[in-house]
PDB file of C-alpha atoms and ligand atoms in Angstrom:
ATOM      1  CA  MET S 288     136.615  96.998  79.488  1.00  0.00           C
ATOM      2  CA  SER S 289     135.259  96.331  76.036  1.00  0.00           C
ATOM      3  CA  ALA S 290     132.232  94.423  74.829  1.00  0.00           C
ATOM      4  CA  THR S 291     130.665  93.560  71.508  1.00  0.00           C
ATOM      5  CA  VAL S 292     127.474  95.511  70.888  1.00  0.00           C
ATOM      6  CA  ARG S 293     125.210  94.342  68.086  1.00  0.00           C
ATOM      7  CA  PHE S 294     122.595  96.589  66.583  1.00  0.00           C
ATOM      8  CA  GLU S 295     121.124  97.547  63.248  1.00  0.00           C
ATOM      9  CA  VAL S 296     122.234 100.688  61.454  1.00  0.00           C
ATOM     10  CA  ASN S 297     120.325 101.925  58.422  1.00  0.00           C
ATOM     11  CA  GLY S 298     118.863  98.471  57.921  1.00  0.00           C
ATOM     12  CA  GLU S 299     122.154  96.574  58.166  1.00  0.00           C
ATOM     13  CA  PRO S 300     123.264  94.436  61.107  1.00  0.00           C
ATOM     14  CA  ARG S 301     126.438  95.865  62.654  1.00  0.00           C
ATOM     15  CA  SER S 302     128.604  94.827  65.569  1.00  0.00           C
ATOM     16  CA  VAL S 303     131.190  96.959  67.316  1.00  0.00           C
ATOM     17  CA  THR S 304     133.664  95.873  69.972  1.00  0.00           C
ATOM     18  CA  THR S 305     134.361  98.852  72.174  1.00  0.00           C
ATOM     19  CA  ASP S 306     133.808 100.383  75.596  1.00  0.00           C
ATOM     20  CA  PRO S 307     130.058  99.873  76.079  1.00  0.00           C
ATOM     21  CA  GLU S 308     129.850 103.313  77.701  1.00  0.00           C
ATOM     22  CA  ARG S 309     131.244 105.009  74.605  1.00  0.00           C
ATOM     23  CA  ARG S 310     128.848 107.484  73.045  1.00  0.00           C
ATOM     24  CA  LEU S 311     126.738 106.210  70.176  1.00  0.00           C
ATOM     25  CA  LEU S 312     127.695 109.431  68.355  1.00  0.00           C
ATOM     26  CA  ASP S 313     131.400 108.532  68.462  1.00  0.00           C
ATOM     27  CA  VAL S 314     130.792 104.921  67.443  1.00  0.00           C
ATOM     28  CA  LEU S 315     128.753 106.014  64.434  1.00  0.00           C
ATOM     29  CA  ARG S 316     131.333 108.547  63.316  1.00  0.00           C
ATOM     30  CA  GLU S 317     134.587 106.830  64.212  1.00  0.00           C
ATOM     31  CA  GLU S 318     133.817 103.104  63.876  1.00  0.00           C
ATOM     32  CA  LEU S 319     131.136 103.084  61.200  1.00  0.00           C
ATOM     33  CA  ASP S 320     132.216 106.146  59.171  1.00  0.00           C
ATOM     34  CA  LEU S 321     128.742 107.658  59.366  1.00  0.00           C
ATOM     35  CA  THR S 322     129.931 111.223  59.672  1.00  0.00           C
ATOM     36  CA  GLY S 323     126.618 112.858  58.769  1.00  0.00           C
ATOM     37  CA  THR S 324     125.792 112.733  62.477  1.00  0.00           C
ATOM     38  CA  LYS S 325     127.474 115.773  64.009  1.00  0.00           C
ATOM     39  CA  TYR S 326     128.991 116.637  67.360  1.00  0.00           C
ATOM     40  CA  GLY S 327     127.717 120.014  68.466  1.00  0.00           C
ATOM     41  CA  CYS S 328     127.339 120.590  72.181  1.00  0.00           C
ATOM     42  CA  GLY S 329     127.780 117.069  73.537  1.00  0.00           C
ATOM     43  CA  GLU S 330     125.138 117.862  76.157  1.00  0.00           C
ATOM     44  CA  GLY S 331     121.813 117.137  74.495  1.00  0.00           C
ATOM     45  CA  GLN S 332     121.113 120.806  73.811  1.00  0.00           C
ATOM     46  CA  CYS S 333     121.661 121.411  70.067  1.00  0.00           C
ATOM     47  CA  GLY S 334     120.234 118.461  68.105  1.00  0.00           C
ATOM     48  CA  ALA S 335     123.209 118.142  65.730  1.00  0.00           C
ATOM     49  CA  CYS S 336     123.716 114.531  66.782  1.00  0.00           C
ATOM     50  CA  THR S 337     120.100 113.436  66.256  1.00  0.00           C
ATOM     51  CA  VAL S 338     119.471 109.907  65.003  1.00  0.00           C
ATOM     52  CA  TYR S 339     116.445 107.641  65.237  1.00  0.00           C
ATOM     53  CA  VAL S 340     116.474 104.735  67.654  1.00  0.00           C
ATOM     54  CA  ASP S 341     113.672 102.325  66.814  1.00  0.00           C
ATOM     55  CA  GLY S 342     112.165 105.106  64.738  1.00  0.00           C
ATOM     56  CA  GLU S 343     112.157 107.806  67.399  1.00  0.00           C
ATOM     57  CA  PRO S 344     114.525 110.799  67.488  1.00  0.00           C
ATOM     58  CA  ALA S 345     117.321 110.494  70.023  1.00  0.00           C
ATOM     59  CA  ARG S 346     120.436 112.482  70.881  1.00  0.00           C
ATOM     60  CA  SER S 347     123.325 110.197  70.123  1.00  0.00           C
ATOM     61  CA  CYS S 348     125.709 112.292  72.259  1.00  0.00           C
ATOM     62  CA  LEU S 349     123.774 111.224  75.340  1.00  0.00           C
ATOM     63  CA  LEU S 350     123.462 107.510  74.594  1.00  0.00           C
ATOM     64  CA  PRO S 351     126.046 104.898  75.506  1.00  0.00           C
ATOM     65  CA  VAL S 352     126.358 102.507  72.609  1.00  0.00           C
ATOM     66  CA  SER S 353     125.284  99.656  74.906  1.00  0.00           C
ATOM     67  CA  SER S 354     121.843 101.280  75.148  1.00  0.00           C
ATOM     68  CA  VAL S 355     121.111 100.518  71.489  1.00  0.00           C
ATOM     69  CA  ALA S 356     122.029  96.828  71.646  1.00  0.00           C
ATOM     70  CA  GLY S 357     119.404  94.916  69.684  1.00  0.00           C
ATOM     71  CA  LYS S 358     117.802  98.121  68.438  1.00  0.00           C
ATOM     72  CA  SER S 359     117.544  99.797  65.077  1.00  0.00           C
ATOM     73  CA  VAL S 360     119.421 103.063  64.498  1.00  0.00           C
ATOM     74  CA  THR S 361     118.783 105.328  61.520  1.00  0.00           C
ATOM     75  CA  THR S 362     121.210 108.099  60.628  1.00  0.00           C
ATOM     76  CA  ILE S 363     120.897 110.766  57.965  1.00  0.00           C
ATOM     77  CA  GLU S 364     122.701 108.403  55.593  1.00  0.00           C
ATOM     78  CA  GLY S 365     119.789 105.974  55.944  1.00  0.00           C
ATOM     79  CA  LEU S 366     116.927 108.423  55.524  1.00  0.00           C
ATOM     80  CA  ALA S 367     116.823 108.384  51.735  1.00  0.00           C
ATOM     81  CA  ALA S 368     114.927 105.346  50.515  1.00  0.00           C
ATOM     82  CA  SER S 369     115.868 103.455  47.343  1.00  0.00           C
ATOM     83  CA  GLY S 370     118.269 106.143  46.173  1.00  0.00           C
ATOM     84  CA  ALA S 371     115.659 108.925  46.237  1.00  0.00           C
ATOM     85  CA  LEU S 372     116.061 111.783  48.662  1.00  0.00           C
ATOM     86  CA  HIS S 373     113.506 112.032  51.448  1.00  0.00           C
ATOM     87  CA  PRO S 374     111.002 114.867  50.785  1.00  0.00           C
ATOM     88  CA  VAL S 375     112.460 116.807  53.701  1.00  0.00           C
ATOM     89  CA  GLN S 376     115.930 116.550  52.151  1.00  0.00           C
ATOM     90  CA  GLU S 377     114.500 117.730  48.821  1.00  0.00           C
ATOM     91  CA  ALA S 378     112.760 120.642  50.498  1.00  0.00           C
ATOM     92  CA  PHE S 379     115.903 121.754  52.334  1.00  0.00           C
ATOM     93  CA  LEU S 380     117.742 121.809  49.010  1.00  0.00           C
ATOM     94  CA  GLU S 381     114.951 123.605  47.186  1.00  0.00           C
ATOM     95  CA  GLU S 382     114.591 126.264  49.881  1.00  0.00           C
ATOM     96  CA  GLY S 383     118.347 126.630  50.370  1.00  0.00           C
ATOM     97  CA  ALA S 384     117.743 125.943  54.058  1.00  0.00           C
ATOM     98  CA  LEU S 385     121.367 125.403  54.955  1.00  0.00           C
ATOM     99  CA  GLN S 386     124.428 127.556  55.239  1.00  0.00           C
ATOM    100  CA  CYS S 387     127.379 125.780  56.858  1.00  0.00           C
ATOM    101  CA  GLY S 388     125.234 122.643  57.022  1.00  0.00           C
ATOM    102  CA  TYR S 389     126.440 121.596  60.445  1.00  0.00           C
ATOM    103  CA  CYS S 390     122.962 121.455  61.968  1.00  0.00           C
ATOM    104  CA  THR S 391     121.291 120.119  58.829  1.00  0.00           C
ATOM    105  CA  SER S 392     121.368 116.358  59.447  1.00  0.00           C
ATOM    106  CA  GLY S 393     119.764 116.790  62.825  1.00  0.00           C
ATOM    107  CA  MET S 394     117.302 119.362  61.505  1.00  0.00           C
ATOM    108  CA  ILE S 395     116.188 117.052  58.690  1.00  0.00           C
ATOM    109  CA  LEU S 396     115.747 114.048  60.952  1.00  0.00           C
ATOM    110  CA  GLY S 397     113.900 116.208  63.462  1.00  0.00           C
ATOM    111  CA  ALA S 398     111.668 117.669  60.761  1.00  0.00           C
ATOM    112  CA  ALA S 399     110.861 114.266  59.256  1.00  0.00           C
ATOM    113  CA  ALA S 400     109.868 112.997  62.702  1.00  0.00           C
ATOM    114  CA  LEU S 401     107.752 116.103  63.285  1.00  0.00           C
ATOM    115  CA  LEU S 402     105.913 115.574  59.988  1.00  0.00           C
ATOM    116  CA  ARG S 403     105.198 111.955  60.889  1.00  0.00           C
ATOM    117  CA  ARG S 404     103.482 113.163  64.062  1.00  0.00           C
ATOM    118  CA  LYS S 405     101.912 116.259  62.525  1.00  0.00           C
ATOM    119  CA  PRO S 406     101.484 116.134  58.739  1.00  0.00           C
ATOM    120  CA  ASP S 407     100.001 119.643  58.391  1.00  0.00           C
ATOM    121  CA  PRO S 408     101.738 121.861  60.939  1.00  0.00           C
ATOM    122  CA  THR S 409     101.367 125.618  61.233  1.00  0.00           C
ATOM    123  CA  ASP S 410     104.542 127.713  61.280  1.00  0.00           C
ATOM    124  CA  GLU S 411     104.152 127.994  65.047  1.00  0.00           C
ATOM    125  CA  GLU S 412     103.872 124.223  65.352  1.00  0.00           C
ATOM    126  CA  ILE S 413     106.964 123.812  63.169  1.00  0.00           C
ATOM    127  CA  ALA S 414     108.900 126.230  65.369  1.00  0.00           C
ATOM    128  CA  ALA S 415     107.721 124.470  68.512  1.00  0.00           C
ATOM    129  CA  GLY S 416     108.355 121.016  67.049  1.00  0.00           C
ATOM    130  CA  MET S 417     111.886 121.954  66.024  1.00  0.00           C
ATOM    131  CA  ASN S 418     112.644 123.476  69.402  1.00  0.00           C
ATOM    132  CA  GLY S 419     115.904 121.988  70.625  1.00  0.00           C
ATOM    133  CA  HIS S 420     117.488 122.014  67.171  1.00  0.00           C
ATOM    134  CA  LEU S 421     119.898 124.936  67.081  1.00  0.00           C
ATOM    135  CA  CYS S 422     121.320 126.559  63.962  1.00  0.00           C
ATOM    136  CA  ARG S 423     124.438 128.582  64.624  1.00  0.00           C
ATOM    137  CA  CYS S 424     123.997 130.265  61.218  1.00  0.00           C
ATOM    138  CA  ASN S 425     120.558 131.450  62.325  1.00  0.00           C
ATOM    139  CA  GLY S 426     118.868 130.026  59.241  1.00  0.00           C
ATOM    140  CA  TYR S 427     115.535 129.439  60.934  1.00  0.00           C
ATOM    141  CA  VAL S 428     113.306 131.285  58.451  1.00  0.00           C
ATOM    142  CA  LYS S 429     114.357 129.072  55.557  1.00  0.00           C
ATOM    143  CA  ILE S 430     114.285 125.980  57.725  1.00  0.00           C
ATOM    144  CA  VAL S 431     110.625 126.651  58.593  1.00  0.00           C
ATOM    145  CA  GLN S 432     109.898 127.273  54.893  1.00  0.00           C
ATOM    146  CA  ALA S 433     111.561 123.966  54.020  1.00  0.00           C
ATOM    147  CA  VAL S 434     109.550 122.047  56.583  1.00  0.00           C
ATOM    148  CA  ARG S 435     106.366 123.648  55.273  1.00  0.00           C
ATOM    149  CA  ARG S 436     107.328 122.746  51.684  1.00  0.00           C
ATOM    150  CA  ALA S 437     108.080 119.156  52.710  1.00  0.00           C
ATOM    151  CA  ALA S 438     104.726 118.904  54.479  1.00  0.00           C
ATOM    152  CA  VAL S 439     102.903 119.950  51.304  1.00  0.00           C
ATOM    153  CA  ALA S 440     104.923 117.531  49.174  1.00  0.00           C
ATOM    154  CA  MET S 441     104.340 114.633  51.549  1.00  0.00           C
ATOM    155  CA  ARG S 442     100.608 115.261  51.775  1.00  0.00           C
ATOM    156  CA  SER S 443     100.246 115.435  48.000  1.00  0.00           C
ATOM    157  CA  ALA S 444     102.337 112.271  47.573  1.00  0.00           C
ATOM    158  CA  ARG S 445      99.993 110.485  49.973  1.00  0.00           C
ATOM    159  CA  ARG S 446      96.965 111.635  47.961  1.00  0.00           C
ATOM    160  CA  ALA S 447      98.486 110.504  44.634  1.00  0.00           C
TER     161      ALA S 447
HETATM  162  S1  LIG C 136     125.763 117.179  70.160  1.00  0.00           S
HETATM  163 FE1  LIG C 136     124.093 116.052  70.915  1.00  0.00          FE
HETATM  164  S2  LIG C 136     122.553 117.524  71.314  1.00  0.00           S
HETATM  165 FE2  LIG C 136     124.309 118.711  70.780  1.00  0.00          FE
HETATM  166  S1  LIG C 137     123.375 125.923  58.685  1.00  0.00           S
HETATM  167 FE1  LIG C 137     125.118 126.372  59.936  1.00  0.00          FE
HETATM  168  S2  LIG C 137     124.525 125.662  61.902  1.00  0.00           S
HETATM  169 FE2  LIG C 137     122.721 125.577  60.753  1.00  0.00          FE
END
């Protein structure tokens, strides 16, 4: 059975005719060519497939595409505004907080959501807030440094 599912992706209206139970992750990657969203565990455990649904982080490996009908999805490709990298993206680059990069899209989206909730987190709060995002390269020290750097940059941008 197939159905047409309409939703917004990175600010653009999209429609996909497919099995409505198909994973959002697969639709993003295979139908919409948004391959920044990664398949890691497929079981909601690693965070590699993180996207925002109506602004909130969600694991796209666990969501049937029908569940986002009428909603707004943001992927890593949509995080940068007006051609400028998001401060969390900048901070990951500046800190070298990626090795193979497989976890990075999910990490960045998770970190940006964390900093929306908690603009001045301690290292412990960063670690707790990023719990559920796994890095197979074990790059956690630099990831925490990058989140801290992004927090500083975002707070000073707000003051400017
Ligand atoms: S692929 Fe979705 S949480 Fe691991
Ligand atoms: S940088 Fe390789 S999985 Fe995190």
